Coordinates of C-alpha atoms in Angstrom, one line a residue:
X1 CA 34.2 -8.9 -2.1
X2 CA 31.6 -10.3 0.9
X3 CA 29.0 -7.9 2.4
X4 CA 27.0 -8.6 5.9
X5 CA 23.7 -6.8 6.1
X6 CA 22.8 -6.5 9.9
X7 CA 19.2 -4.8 10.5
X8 CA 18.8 -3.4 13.6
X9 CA 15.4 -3.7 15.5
X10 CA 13.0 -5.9 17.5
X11 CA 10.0 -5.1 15.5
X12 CA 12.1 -7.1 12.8
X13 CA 12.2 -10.3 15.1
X14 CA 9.0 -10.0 16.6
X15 CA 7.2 -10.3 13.1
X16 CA 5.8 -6.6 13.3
X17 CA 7.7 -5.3 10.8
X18 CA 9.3 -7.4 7.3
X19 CA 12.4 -6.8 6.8
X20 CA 12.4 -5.6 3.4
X21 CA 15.8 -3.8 3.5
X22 CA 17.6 -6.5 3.3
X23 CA 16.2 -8.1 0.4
X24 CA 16.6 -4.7 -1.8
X25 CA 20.3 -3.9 -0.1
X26 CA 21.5 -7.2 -1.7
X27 CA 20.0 -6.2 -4.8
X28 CA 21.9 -3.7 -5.1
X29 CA 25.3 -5.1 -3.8
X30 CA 24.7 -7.8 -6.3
X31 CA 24.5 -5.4 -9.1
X32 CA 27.9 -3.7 -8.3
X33 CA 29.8 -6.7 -8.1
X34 CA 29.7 -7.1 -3.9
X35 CA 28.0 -10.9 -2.4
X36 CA 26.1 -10.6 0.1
X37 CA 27.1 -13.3 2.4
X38 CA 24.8 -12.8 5.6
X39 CA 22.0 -11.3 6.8
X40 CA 21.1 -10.7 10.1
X41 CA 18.0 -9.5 12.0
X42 CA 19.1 -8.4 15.4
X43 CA 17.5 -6.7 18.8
X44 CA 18.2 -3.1 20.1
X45 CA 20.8 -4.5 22.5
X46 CA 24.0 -3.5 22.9
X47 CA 25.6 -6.9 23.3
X48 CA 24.2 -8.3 20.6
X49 CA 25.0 -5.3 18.0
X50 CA 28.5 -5.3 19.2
X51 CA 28.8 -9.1 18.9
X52 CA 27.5 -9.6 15.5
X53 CA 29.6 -6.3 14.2
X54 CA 32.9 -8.2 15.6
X55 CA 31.6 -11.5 13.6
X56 CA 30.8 -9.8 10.5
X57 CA 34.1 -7.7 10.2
X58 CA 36.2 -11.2 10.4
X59 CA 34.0 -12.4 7.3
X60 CA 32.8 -9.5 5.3
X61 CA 34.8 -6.5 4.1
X62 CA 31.4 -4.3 3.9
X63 CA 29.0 -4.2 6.9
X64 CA 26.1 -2.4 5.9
X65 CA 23.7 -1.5 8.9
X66 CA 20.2 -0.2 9.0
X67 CA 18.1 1.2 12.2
X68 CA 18.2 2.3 15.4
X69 CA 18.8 5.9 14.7
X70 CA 16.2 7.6 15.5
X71 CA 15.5 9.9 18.8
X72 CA 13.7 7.6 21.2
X73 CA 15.7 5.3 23.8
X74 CA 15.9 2.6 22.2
X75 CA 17.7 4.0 19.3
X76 CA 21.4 2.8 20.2
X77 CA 22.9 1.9 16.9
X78 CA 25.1 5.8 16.9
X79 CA 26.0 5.4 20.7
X80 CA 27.2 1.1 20.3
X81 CA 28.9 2.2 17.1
X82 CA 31.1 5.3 18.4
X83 CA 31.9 3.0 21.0
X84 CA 32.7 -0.2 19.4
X85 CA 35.5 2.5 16.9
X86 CA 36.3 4.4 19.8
X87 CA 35.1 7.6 19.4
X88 CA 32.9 10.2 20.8
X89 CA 29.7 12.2 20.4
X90 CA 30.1 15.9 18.7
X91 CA 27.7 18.3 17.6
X92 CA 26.9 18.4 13.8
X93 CA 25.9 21.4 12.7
X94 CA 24.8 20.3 9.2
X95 CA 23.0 17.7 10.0
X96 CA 21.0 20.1 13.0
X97 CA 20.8 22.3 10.0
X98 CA 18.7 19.6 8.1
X99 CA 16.8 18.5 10.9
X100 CA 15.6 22.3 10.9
X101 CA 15.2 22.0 7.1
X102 CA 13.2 18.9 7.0
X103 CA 10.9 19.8 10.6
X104 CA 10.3 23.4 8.8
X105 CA 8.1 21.5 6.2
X106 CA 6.8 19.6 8.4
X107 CA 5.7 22.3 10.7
X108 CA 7.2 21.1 13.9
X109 CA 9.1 21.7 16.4
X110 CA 12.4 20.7 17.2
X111 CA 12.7 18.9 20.5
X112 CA 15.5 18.0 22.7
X113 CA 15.2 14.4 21.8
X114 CA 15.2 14.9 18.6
X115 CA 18.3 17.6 18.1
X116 CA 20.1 14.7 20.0
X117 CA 20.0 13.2 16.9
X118 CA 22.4 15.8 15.5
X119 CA 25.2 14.2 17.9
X120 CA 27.5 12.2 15.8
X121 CA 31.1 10.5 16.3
X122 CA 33.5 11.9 15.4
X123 CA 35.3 9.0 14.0
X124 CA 33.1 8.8 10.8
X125 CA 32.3 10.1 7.8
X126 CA 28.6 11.8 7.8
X127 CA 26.0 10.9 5.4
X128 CA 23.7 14.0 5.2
X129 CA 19.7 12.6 4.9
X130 CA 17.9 14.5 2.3
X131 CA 14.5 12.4 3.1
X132 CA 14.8 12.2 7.3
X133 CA 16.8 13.4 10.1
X134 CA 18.6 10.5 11.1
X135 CA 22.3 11.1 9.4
X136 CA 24.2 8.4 7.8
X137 CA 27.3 7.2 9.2
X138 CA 30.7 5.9 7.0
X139 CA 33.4 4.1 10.2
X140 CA 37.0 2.8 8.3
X141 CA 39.1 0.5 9.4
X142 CA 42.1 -1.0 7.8
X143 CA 40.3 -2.0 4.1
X144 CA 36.9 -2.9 6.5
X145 CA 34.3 0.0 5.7
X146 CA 30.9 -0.5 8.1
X147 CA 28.3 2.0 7.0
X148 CA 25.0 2.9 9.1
X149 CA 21.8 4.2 7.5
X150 CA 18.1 4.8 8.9
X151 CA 15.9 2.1 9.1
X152 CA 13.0 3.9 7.0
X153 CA 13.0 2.2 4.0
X154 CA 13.0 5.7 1.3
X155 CA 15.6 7.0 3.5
X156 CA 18.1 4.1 3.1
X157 CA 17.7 3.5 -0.3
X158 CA 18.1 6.9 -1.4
X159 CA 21.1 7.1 0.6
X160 CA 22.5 3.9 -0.5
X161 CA 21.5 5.2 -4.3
X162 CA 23.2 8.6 -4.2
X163 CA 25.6 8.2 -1.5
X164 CA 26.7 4.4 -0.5
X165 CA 27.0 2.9 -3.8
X166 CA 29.3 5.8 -5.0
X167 CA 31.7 5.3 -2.5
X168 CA 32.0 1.8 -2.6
X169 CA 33.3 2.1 -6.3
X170 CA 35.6 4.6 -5.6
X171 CA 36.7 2.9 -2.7
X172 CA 37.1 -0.7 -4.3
X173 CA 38.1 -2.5 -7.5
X174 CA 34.4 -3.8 -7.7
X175 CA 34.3 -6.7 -10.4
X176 CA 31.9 -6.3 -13.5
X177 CA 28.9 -8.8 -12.9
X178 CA 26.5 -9.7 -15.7
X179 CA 22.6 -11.3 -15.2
X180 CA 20.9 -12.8 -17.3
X181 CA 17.3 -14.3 -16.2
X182 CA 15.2 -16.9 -18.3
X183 CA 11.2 -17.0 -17.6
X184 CA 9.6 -20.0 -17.5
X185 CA 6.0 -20.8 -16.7
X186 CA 3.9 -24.7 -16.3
X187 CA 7.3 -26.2 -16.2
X188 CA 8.8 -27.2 -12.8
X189 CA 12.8 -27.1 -12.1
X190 CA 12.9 -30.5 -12.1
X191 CA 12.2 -31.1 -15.5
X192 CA 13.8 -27.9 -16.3
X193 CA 17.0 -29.6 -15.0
X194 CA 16.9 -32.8 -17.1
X195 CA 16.5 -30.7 -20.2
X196 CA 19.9 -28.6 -18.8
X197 CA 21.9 -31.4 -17.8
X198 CA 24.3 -31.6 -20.8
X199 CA 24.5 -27.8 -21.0
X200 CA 25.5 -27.9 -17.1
X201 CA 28.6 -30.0 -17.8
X202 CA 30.0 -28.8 -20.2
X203 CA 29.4 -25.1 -19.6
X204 CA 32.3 -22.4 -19.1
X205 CA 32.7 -23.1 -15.4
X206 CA 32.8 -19.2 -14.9
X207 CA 29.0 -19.3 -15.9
X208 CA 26.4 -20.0 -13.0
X209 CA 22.9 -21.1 -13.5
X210 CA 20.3 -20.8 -10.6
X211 CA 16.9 -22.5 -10.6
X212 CA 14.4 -20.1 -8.6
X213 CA 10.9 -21.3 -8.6
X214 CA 7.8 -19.5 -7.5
X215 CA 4.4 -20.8 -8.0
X216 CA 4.0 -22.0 -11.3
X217 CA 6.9 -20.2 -12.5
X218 CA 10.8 -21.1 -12.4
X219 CA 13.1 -18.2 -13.3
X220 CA 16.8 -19.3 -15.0
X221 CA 19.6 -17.4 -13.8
X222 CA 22.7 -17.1 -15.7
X223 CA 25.7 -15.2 -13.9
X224 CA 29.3 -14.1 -14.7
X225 CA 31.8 -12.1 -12.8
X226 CA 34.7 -10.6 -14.2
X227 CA 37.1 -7.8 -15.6
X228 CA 36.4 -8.4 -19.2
X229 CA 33.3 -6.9 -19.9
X230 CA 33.6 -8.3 -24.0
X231 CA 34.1 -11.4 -23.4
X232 CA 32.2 -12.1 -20.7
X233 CA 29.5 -11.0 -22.7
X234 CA 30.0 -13.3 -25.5
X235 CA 30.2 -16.2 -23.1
X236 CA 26.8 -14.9 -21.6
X237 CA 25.5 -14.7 -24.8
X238 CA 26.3 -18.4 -26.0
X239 CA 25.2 -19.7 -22.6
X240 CA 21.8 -18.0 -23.0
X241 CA 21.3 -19.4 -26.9
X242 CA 22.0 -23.0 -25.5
X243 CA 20.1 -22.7 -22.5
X244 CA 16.8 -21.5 -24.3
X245 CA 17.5 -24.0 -27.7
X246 CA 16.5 -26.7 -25.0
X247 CA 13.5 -25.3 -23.0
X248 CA 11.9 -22.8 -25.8
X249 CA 8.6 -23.9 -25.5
X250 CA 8.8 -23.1 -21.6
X251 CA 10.0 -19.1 -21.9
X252 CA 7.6 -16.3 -21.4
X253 CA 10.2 -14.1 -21.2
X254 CA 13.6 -12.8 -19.9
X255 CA 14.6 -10.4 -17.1
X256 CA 12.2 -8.5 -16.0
X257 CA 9.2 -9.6 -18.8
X258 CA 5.9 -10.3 -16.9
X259 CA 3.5 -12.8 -18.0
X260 CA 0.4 -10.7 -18.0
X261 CA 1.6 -8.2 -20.2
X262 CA 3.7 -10.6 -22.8
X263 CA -0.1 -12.5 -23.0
X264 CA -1.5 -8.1 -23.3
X265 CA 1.1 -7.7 -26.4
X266 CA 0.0 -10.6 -28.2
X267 CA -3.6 -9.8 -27.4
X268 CA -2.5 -6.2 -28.7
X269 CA -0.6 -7.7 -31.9
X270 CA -4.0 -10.0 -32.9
X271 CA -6.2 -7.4 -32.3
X272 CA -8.2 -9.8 -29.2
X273 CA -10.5 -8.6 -26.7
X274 CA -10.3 -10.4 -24.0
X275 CA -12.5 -11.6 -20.6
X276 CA -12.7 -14.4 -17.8
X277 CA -15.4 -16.7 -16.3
X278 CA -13.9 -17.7 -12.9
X279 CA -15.2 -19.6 -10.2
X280 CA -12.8 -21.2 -8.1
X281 CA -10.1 -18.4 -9.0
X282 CA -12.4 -15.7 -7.6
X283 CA -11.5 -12.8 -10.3
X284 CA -7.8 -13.4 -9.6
X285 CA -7.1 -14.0 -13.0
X286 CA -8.6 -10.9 -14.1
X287 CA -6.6 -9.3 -11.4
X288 CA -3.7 -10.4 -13.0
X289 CA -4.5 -9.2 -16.4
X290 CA -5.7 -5.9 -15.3
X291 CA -2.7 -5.7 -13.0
X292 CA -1.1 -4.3 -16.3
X293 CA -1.0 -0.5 -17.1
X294 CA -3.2 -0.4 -20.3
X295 CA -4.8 -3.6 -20.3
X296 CA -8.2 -1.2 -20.8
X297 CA -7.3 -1.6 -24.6
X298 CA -7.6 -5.0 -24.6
X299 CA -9.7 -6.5 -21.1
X300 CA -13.0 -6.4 -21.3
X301 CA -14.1 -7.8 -18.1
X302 CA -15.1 -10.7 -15.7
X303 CA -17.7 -12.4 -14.3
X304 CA -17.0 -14.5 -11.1
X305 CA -19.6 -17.3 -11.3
X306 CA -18.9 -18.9 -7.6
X307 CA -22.4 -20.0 -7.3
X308 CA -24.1 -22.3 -9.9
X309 CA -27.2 -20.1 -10.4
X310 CA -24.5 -17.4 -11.4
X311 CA -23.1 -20.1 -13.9
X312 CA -26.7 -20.4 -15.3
X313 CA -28.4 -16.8 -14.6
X314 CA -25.7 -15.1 -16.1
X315 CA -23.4 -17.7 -18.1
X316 CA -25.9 -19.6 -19.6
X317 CA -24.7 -22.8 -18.2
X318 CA -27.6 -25.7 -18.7
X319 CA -29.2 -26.9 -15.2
X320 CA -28.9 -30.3 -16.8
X321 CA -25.2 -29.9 -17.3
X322 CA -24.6 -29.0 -13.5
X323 CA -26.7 -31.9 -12.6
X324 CA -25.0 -34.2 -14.3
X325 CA -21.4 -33.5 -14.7
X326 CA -21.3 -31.1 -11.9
X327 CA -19.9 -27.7 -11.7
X328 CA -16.2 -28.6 -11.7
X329 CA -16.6 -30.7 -15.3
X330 CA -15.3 -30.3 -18.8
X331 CA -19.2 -30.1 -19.7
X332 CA -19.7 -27.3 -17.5
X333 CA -16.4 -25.2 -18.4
X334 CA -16.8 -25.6 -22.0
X335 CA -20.4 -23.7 -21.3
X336 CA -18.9 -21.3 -18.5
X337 CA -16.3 -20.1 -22.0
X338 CA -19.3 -20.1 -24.5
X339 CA -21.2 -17.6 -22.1
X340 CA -17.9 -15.5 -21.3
X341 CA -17.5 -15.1 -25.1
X342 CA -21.2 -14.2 -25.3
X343 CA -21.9 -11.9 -22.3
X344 CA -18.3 -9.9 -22.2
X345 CA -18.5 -10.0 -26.0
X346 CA -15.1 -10.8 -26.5
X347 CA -13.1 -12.0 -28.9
X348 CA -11.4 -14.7 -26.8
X349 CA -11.8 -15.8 -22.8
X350 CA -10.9 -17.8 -20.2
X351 CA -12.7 -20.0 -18.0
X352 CA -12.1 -22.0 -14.5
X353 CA -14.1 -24.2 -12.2
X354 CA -12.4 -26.5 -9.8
X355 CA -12.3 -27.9 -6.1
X356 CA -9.5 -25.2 -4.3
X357 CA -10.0 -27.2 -0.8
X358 CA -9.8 -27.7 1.5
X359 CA -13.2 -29.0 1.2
X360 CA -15.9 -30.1 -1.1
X361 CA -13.2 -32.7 -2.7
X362 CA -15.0 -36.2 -3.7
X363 CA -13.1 -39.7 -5.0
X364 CA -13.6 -38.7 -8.2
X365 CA -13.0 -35.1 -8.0
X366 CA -10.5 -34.7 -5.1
X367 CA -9.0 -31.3 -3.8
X368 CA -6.8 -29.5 -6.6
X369 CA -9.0 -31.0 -9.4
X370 CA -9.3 -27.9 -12.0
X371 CA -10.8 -27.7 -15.4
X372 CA -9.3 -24.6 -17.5
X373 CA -11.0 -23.7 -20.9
X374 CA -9.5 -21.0 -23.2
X375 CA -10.5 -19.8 -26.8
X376 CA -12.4 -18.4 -29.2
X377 CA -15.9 -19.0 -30.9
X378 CA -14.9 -21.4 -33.0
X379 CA -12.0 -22.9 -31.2
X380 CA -11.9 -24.2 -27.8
X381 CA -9.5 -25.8 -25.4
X382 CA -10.6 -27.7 -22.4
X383 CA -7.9 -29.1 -19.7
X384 CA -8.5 -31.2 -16.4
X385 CA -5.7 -30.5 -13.9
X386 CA -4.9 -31.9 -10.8
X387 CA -3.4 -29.3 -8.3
X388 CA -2.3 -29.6 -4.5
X389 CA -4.7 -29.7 -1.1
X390 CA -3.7 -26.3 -0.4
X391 CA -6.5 -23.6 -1.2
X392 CA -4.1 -20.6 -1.8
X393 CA -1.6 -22.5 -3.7
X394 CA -4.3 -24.3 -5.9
X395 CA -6.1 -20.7 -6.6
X396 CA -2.5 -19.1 -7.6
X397 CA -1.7 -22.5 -9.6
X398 CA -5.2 -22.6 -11.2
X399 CA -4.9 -18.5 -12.6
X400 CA -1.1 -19.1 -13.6
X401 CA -1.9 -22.3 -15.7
X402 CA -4.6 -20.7 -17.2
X403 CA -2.4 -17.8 -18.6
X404 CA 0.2 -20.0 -19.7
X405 CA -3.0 -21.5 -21.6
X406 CA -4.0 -18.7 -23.0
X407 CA -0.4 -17.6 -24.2
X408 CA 0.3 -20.8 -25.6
X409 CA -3.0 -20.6 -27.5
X410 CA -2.6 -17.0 -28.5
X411 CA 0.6 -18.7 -30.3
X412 CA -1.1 -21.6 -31.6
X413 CA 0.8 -23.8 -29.3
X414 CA -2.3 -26.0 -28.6
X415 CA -5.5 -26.7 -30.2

């Protein structure tokens, strides 16, 4: 079954406002069994919402449409869509009833703008809003079912949680539709795909694999679609023992696993303290770590040594060593971990020093050139990287590698 997601607004195409709706919609279409085929950003105009309805009722069996229901003028999704299915405006009294309700706690008072608000057609089925005042709105048509919802994000997805979702299941045979995501990290999809070739062609064709990269990352998705919930399953199953026998040393995780807090349960499980010495990260790796609920058991702290007498006041870094290998240097890193293991008295750190860009790059040491230490007192791992000439991108590249670093060591993957 195909769904078309129109958003209603010119904040939305003007770049004021992200539209985030439709990004969590199709997450939630997807999980019921319903593709999302289109989305569409569109203006408060009357034309153009009664266009693009027309166009996504010939392709889509679900049109699911958010904004343009509040009480100012611009606010003409109710009046195009009681138009367009040929209906007219009547008073609801129990959606005035909860406009009372909801301006009561509020302490306001109800205008005449706003208890327009309370005028619906009379051609749908009413979605009561618990959260706002703007009621939702169910128009039918043949086996075509177009449902409007507010715009305010915690409106809409409570209504599409407790209301929307329920009657599209009762309304439809929805198929059963199984996930299954693979978590990769310092591995790009290209290589990812030469490992998967063989499993690719001779896979059960019902099974789908996606490649979606981020930075640093690549996340394996494995979909099926069917009736047979068993079977399907097994298939999934099978499909996601292959797929990881060939990329094993890659995987993080699976689903919804994060990074930081795999590398915080094996920190946990070894009984590690653990701390950073950044410079051209910036504390965004401890930012990471610490972006984990609980990581107080095991992070002990960082110390962003931008400037070199940082890297020598505090780290202990020889002058010598900055004047002759420089501060993005093997030499220098290897110093920047010893004095991270010293000063955060941890049991293992991290360190990084490299050239993000756009400037300061040099023949020998161009833009994106990173070293990366990680380890312990007695063990130590030092790794020159060569990055992009994009500052952000080599900042986000430089933290990620370093936790795949760290993970990897944590495992005794390298030495």
């Amino acid at each position: 079954m195909k769904c078309t997601i129109l958003n209603i607004g010119d904040e939305l195409l003007i770049g004021q406002t992200l539209n985030t709706n439709a990004h969590w919609i199709s997450q939630k279409m997807n999980e019921i069994g319903i593709d999302v085929i289109h989305h569409i950003s569109l203006s408060d105009q009357k034309n153009d919402i009664l266009a693009c309805l027309a166009d996504a009722l010939q392709q889509s069996t679900v049109v699911l449409i958010t904004g343009g229901l509040g009480p100012t003028s611009d606010d003409i999704t109710k009046d195009v869509l009681c138009e367009y299915f040929g209906g007219k405006l009547i008073f609801n009294e129990a959606a005035y009833q909860n406009i009372e309700r909801i301006f009561s706690l509020r302490k306001r008072l109800i205008n005449e703008a706003t208890k327009q608000v309370a005028y619906l057609p009379d051609v749908c089925e009413v979605i009561q809003n618990k959260n706002g005042t703007a009621a939702g709105m169910i128009f039918s048509t043949n086996n075509n079912t177009v449902i409007s919802m507010p715009g305010v994000p915690y409106e809409m997805k409570a209504m599409v949680q407790e209301d929307v979702i329920p009657y599209l299941k009762n309304k439809y045979d929805l198929p059963f539709i199984l996930h299954c995501s693979i978590l990769t990290a310092g591995v790009g999809e290209t290589q990812l795909a030469d490992r998967l070739v063989e499993f690719e062609k001779h896979k059960d064709e019902r099974i789908k694999l996606a490649y979606l990269p981020a930075v640093g990352k690549v996340r394996l998705r494995l979909t099926i679609k069917g009736d047979q919930k068993q079977s399907m399953e097994m298939l999934m199953n099978t499909a996601k023992a292959e797929v990881v026998s060939k990329i094993e040393e890659y995987i993080y995780g699976y689903d919804d696993d994060v990074l930081e807090a795999k590398i915080g349960e094996l920190l946990l499980m070894q009984n590690f303290t653990i701390g950073t010495a950044e410079s051209c990260t910036g504390g965004y790796i401890a930012h990471l770590l610490t972006s984990v609920a609980g990581s107080s058991r095991y992070f002990n702290g960082s110390i962003v040594s931008y400037a070199n007498e940082v890297k020598e006041n505090i780290l202990r870094v020889k002058n010598e060593t900055l004047k002759q290998y420089g501060a993005v240097s093997e030499q220098t890193v290897r110093e920047m971990l010893e004095g991270a293991l010293q000063q955060l008295k941890v049991d293992i750190a991290i360190a990084v020093s490299g050239v993000a860009g756009p400037d300061g790059g040099t023949p020998e040491k161009p833009v994106g050139t990173v070293f990366i230490g990680v380890g312990t007192k007695d063990n130590k791992v030092i790794k020159k990287l060569t990055f992009t000439n994009n500052r952000e991108r080599n900042i986000q590249l430089s933290a990620i590698s370093a936790l795949v670093m760290i993970r990897k060591f944590l495992l005794n993957q390298i030495q």
